[in-house]
CSV table of C-alpha atoms and ligand atoms in Angstrom, one decimal:
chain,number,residue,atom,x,y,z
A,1,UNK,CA,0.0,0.0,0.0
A,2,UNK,CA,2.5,2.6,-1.5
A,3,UNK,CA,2.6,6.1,-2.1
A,4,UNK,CA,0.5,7.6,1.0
A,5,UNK,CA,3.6,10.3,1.3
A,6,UNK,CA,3.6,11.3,-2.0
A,7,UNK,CA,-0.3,11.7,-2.7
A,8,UNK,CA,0.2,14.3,0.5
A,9,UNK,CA,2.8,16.0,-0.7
A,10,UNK,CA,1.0,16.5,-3.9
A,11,UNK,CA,-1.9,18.6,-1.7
A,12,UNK,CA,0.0,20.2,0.3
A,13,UNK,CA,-0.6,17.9,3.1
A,14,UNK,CA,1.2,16.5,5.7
A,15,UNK,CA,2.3,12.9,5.4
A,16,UNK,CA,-0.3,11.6,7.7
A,17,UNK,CA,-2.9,13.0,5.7
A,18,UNK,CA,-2.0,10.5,3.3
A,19,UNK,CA,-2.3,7.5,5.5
A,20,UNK,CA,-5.5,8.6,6.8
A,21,UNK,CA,-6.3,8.5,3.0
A,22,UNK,CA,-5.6,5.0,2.7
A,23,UNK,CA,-8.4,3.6,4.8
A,24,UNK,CA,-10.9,4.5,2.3
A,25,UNK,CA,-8.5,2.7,-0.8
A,26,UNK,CA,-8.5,-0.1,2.0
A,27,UNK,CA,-12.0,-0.7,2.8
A,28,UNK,CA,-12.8,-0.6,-1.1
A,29,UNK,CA,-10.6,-3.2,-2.1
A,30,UNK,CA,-11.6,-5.5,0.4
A,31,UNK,CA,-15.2,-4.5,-0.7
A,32,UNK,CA,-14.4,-5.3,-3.9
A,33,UNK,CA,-12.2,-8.0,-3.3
A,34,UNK,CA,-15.2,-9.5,-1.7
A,35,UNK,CA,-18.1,-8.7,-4.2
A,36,UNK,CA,-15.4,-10.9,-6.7
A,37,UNK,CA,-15.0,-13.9,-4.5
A,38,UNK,CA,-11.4,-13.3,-3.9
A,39,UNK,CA,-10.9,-15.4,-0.9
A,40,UNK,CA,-7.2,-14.0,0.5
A,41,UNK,CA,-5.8,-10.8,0.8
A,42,UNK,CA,-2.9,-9.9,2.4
A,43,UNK,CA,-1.9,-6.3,3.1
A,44,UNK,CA,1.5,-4.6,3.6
A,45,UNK,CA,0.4,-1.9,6.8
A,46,UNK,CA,3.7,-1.9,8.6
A,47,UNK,CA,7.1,-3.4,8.1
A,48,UNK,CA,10.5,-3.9,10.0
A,49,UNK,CA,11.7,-1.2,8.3
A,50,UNK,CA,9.9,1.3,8.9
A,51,UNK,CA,10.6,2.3,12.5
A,52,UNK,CA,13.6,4.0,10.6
A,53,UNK,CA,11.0,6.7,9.8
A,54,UNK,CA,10.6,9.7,12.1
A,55,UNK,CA,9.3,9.2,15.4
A,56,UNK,CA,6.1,11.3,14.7
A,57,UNK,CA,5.2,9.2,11.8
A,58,UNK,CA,5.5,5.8,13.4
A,59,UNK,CA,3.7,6.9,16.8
A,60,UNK,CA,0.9,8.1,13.6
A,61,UNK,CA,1.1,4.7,11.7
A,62,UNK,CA,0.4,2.5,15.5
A,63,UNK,CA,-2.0,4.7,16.4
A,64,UNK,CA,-4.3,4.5,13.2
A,65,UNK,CA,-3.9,0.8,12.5
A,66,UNK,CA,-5.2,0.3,16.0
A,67,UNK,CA,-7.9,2.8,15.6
A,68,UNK,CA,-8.8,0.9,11.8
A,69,UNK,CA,-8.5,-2.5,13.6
A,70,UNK,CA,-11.1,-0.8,16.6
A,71,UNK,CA,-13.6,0.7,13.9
A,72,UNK,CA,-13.7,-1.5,11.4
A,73,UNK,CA,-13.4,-4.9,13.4
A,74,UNK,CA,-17.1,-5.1,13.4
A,75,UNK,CA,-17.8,-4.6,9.9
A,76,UNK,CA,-15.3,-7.0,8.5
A,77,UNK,CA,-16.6,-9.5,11.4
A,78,UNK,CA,-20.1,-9.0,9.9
A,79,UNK,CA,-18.8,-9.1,6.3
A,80,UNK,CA,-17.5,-12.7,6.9
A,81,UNK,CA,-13.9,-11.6,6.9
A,82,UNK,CA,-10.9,-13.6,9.0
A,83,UNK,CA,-8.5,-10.7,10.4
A,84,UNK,CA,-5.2,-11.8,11.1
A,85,UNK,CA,-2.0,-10.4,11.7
A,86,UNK,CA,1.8,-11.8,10.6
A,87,UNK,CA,4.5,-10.1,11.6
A,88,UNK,CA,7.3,-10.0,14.7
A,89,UNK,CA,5.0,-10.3,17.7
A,90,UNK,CA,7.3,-9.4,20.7
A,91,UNK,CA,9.7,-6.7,19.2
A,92,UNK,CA,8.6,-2.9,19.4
A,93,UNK,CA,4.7,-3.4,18.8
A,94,UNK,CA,2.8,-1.9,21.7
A,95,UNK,CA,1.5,-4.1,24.1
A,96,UNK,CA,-2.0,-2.7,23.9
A,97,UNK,CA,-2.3,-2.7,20.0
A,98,UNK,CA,-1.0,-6.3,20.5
A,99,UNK,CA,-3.9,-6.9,22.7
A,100,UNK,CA,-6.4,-5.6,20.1
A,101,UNK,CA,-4.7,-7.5,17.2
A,102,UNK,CA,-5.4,-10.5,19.5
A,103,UNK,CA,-9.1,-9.6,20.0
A,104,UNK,CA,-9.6,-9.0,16.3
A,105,UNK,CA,-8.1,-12.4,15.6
A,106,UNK,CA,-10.0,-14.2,18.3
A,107,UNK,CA,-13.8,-12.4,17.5
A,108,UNK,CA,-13.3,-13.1,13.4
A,109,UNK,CA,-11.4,-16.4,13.7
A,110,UNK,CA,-14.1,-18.6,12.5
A,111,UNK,CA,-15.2,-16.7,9.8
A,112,UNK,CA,-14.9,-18.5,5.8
A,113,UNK,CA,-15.9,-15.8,3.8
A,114,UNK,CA,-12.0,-14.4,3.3
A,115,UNK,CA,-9.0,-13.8,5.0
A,116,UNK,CA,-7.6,-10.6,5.6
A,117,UNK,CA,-4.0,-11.0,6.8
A,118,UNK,CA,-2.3,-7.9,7.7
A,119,UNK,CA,1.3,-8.0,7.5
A,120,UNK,CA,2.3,-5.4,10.2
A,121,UNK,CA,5.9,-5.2,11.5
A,122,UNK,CA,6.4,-7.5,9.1
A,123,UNK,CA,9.6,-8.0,7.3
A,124,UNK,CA,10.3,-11.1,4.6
A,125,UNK,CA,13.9,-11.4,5.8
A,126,UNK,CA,12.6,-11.5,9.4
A,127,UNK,CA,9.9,-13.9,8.7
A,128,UNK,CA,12.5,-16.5,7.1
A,129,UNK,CA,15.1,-15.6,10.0
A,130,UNK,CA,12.4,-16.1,12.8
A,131,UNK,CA,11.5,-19.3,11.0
A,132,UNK,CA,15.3,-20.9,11.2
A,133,UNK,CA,15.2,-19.7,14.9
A,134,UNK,CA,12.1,-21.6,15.4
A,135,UNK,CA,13.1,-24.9,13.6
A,136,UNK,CA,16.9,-24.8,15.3
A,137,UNK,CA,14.8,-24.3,19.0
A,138,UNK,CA,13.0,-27.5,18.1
A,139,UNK,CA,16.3,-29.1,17.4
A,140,UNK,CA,15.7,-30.0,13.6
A,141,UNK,CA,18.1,-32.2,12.1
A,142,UNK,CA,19.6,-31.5,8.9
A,143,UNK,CA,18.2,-33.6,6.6
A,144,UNK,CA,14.7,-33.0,8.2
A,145,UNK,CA,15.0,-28.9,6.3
A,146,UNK,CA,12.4,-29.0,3.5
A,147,UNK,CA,10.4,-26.0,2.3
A,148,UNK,CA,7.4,-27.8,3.7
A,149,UNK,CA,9.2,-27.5,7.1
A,150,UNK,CA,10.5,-24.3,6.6
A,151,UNK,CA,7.3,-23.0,5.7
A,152,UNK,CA,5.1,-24.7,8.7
A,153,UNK,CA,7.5,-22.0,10.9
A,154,UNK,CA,6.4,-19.0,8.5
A,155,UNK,CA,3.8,-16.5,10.7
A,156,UNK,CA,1.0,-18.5,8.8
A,157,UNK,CA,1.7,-21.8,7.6
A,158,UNK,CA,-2.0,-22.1,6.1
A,159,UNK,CA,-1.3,-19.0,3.9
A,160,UNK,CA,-1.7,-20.1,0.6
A,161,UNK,CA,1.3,-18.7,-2.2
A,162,UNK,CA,0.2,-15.4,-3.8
A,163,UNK,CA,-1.7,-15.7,-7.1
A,164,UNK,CA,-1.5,-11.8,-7.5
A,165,UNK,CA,1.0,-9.0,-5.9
A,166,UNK,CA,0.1,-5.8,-6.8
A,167,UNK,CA,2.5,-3.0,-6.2
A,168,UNK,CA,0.9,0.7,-5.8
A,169,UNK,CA,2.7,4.2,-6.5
A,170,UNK,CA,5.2,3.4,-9.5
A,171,UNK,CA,7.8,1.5,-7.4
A,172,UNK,CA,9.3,-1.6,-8.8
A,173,UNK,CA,10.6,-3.5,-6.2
A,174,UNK,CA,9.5,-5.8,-3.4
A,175,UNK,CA,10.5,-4.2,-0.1
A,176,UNK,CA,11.3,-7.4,1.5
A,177,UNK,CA,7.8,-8.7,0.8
A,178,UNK,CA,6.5,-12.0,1.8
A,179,UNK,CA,9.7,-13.1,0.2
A,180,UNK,CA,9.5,-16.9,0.5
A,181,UNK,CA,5.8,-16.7,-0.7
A,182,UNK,CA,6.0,-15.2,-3.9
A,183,UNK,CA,8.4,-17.4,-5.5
A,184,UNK,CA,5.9,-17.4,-8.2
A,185,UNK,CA,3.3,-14.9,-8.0
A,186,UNK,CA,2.4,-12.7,-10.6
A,187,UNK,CA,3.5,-9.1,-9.8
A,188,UNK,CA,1.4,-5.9,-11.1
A,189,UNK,CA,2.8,-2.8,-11.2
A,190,UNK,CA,0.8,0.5,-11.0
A,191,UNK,CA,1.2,4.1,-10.9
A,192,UNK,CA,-2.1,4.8,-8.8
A,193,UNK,CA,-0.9,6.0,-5.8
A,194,UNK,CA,-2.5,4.2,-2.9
A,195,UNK,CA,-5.1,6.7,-1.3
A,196,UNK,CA,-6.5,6.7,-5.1
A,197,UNK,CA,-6.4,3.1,-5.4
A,198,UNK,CA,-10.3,1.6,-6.0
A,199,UNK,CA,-11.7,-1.9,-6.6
A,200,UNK,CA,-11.9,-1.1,-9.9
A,201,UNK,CA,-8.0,-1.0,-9.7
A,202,UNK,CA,-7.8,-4.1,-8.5
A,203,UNK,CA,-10.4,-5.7,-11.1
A,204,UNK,CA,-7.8,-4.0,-13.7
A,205,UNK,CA,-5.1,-5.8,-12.0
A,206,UNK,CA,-6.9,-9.4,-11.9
A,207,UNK,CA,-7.9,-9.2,-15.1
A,208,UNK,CA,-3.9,-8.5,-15.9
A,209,UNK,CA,-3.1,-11.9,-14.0
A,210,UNK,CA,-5.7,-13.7,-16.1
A,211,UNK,CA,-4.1,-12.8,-19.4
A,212,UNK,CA,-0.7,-13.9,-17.8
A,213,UNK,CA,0.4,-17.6,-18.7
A,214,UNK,CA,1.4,-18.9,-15.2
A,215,UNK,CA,4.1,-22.2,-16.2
A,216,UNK,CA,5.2,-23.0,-12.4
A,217,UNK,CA,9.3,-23.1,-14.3
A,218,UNK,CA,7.4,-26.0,-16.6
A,219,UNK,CA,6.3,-25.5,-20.1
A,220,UNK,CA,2.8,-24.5,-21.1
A,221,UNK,CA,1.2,-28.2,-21.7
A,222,UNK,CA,-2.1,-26.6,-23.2
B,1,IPE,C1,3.0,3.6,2.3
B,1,IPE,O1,3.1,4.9,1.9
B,1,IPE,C2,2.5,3.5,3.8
B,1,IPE,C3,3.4,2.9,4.7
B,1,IPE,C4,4.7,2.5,4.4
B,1,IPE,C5,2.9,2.6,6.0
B,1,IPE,P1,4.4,5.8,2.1
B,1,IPE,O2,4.4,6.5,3.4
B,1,IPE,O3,5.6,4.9,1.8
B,1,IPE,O4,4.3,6.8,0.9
B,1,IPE,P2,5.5,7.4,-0.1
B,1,IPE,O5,6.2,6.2,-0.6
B,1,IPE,O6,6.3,8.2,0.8
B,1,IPE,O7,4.7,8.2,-1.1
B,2,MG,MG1,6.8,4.4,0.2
């Protein structure tokens, strides 16, 4: 969810504005996402990486996620939508929004409709490094690594591989993006700054994915 800085700038706005601006591109994807049966969604709110930013801006970012989590909880419940959270649990996060993140998860955890995952204080690298710590704790032998091992210590071992990773705001990289899980997802780019981003955007970008020929490193058998 890219580009909330810049779409402020552009107004005159302060940074935060932007964020605040992202709710609304948030709830109408996942409207959307919904209304077109997409079953799994996973969101980039909050990395490792970005407690570099300044102090202001961080103590901004906790403080809305918790608020969106506290106001929109309900209405995703309703919806049919699982909310859960992967990310670094017990590093920096405060211990109240934890307790909310836990709350959200435990009211929506039996819901079938789709699974919103939020990847907050997330990091790729960390994921995959918390996942070796796990597996040597357990005292894995060597020739018990597998990727079916390695990924039953990911932060959701029932997350299904990306079909689709869209990328907002004219960057072209993956910012250390669910890095073990995208092995083979199809990656759209777009210039749409997040706060503008619609479900219409997204139908744009699925309908790119269906015109793409997906071969797994195989050949195309059709
Ligand atoms: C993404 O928007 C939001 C978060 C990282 C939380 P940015 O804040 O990165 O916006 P730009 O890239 O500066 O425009
Ligand atoms: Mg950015």
């Amino acid at each position: 969810m890219d580009g909330n800085g810049r779409w402020a700038e552009r107004r005159g706005l302060p940074r935060t504005d932007g964020h605040a601006a992202g709710e609304e591109a948030l709830m109408d994807t996942i409207w959307g996402a919904l209304d077109a049966g997409i079953r799994w969604i996973t969101v980039y709110a909050f990395s490792t990486e970005n407690w570099k930013r300044p102090v202001e801006e961080v103590r901004f970012l906790m403080g809305f996620n918790e608020r969106l989590l506290l106001t929109r909880r309900d209405e995703l419940n309703e919806a049919g939508v699982k909310v859960q959270f992967i990310g670094r649990r017990n590093w920096r996060v405060p211990r109240r929004v934890l307790k909310h993140i836990a709350d959200t998860e435990e009211l929506t955890a039996n819901n079938k409709r789709m699974t919103l995952s939020m990847a907050f204080n997330y990091g790729g690298r960390a994921e995959l490094v918390d996942a070796v710590s796990a597996m040597v704790a357990e005292g894995i032998k060597p020739d018990k690594v597998s990727e079916k091992a390695i990924r039953k210590h990911l932060y959701d071992p029932k997350m299904p591989d990306p079909e689709l990773m869209i990328r907002t705001s004219g960057e072209y990289r993956i910012s250390n993006y669910l890095l073990w899980q995208i092995a083979y997802s199809e990656l759209v780019f777009t210039e749409v700054l997040w706060p503008d981003f619609r479900r219409e955007d997204l139908y744009d970008a699925v309908r790119e994915y269906q015109n793409r020929e997906r071969r797994f490193g195989g050949l195309d058998t059709e």
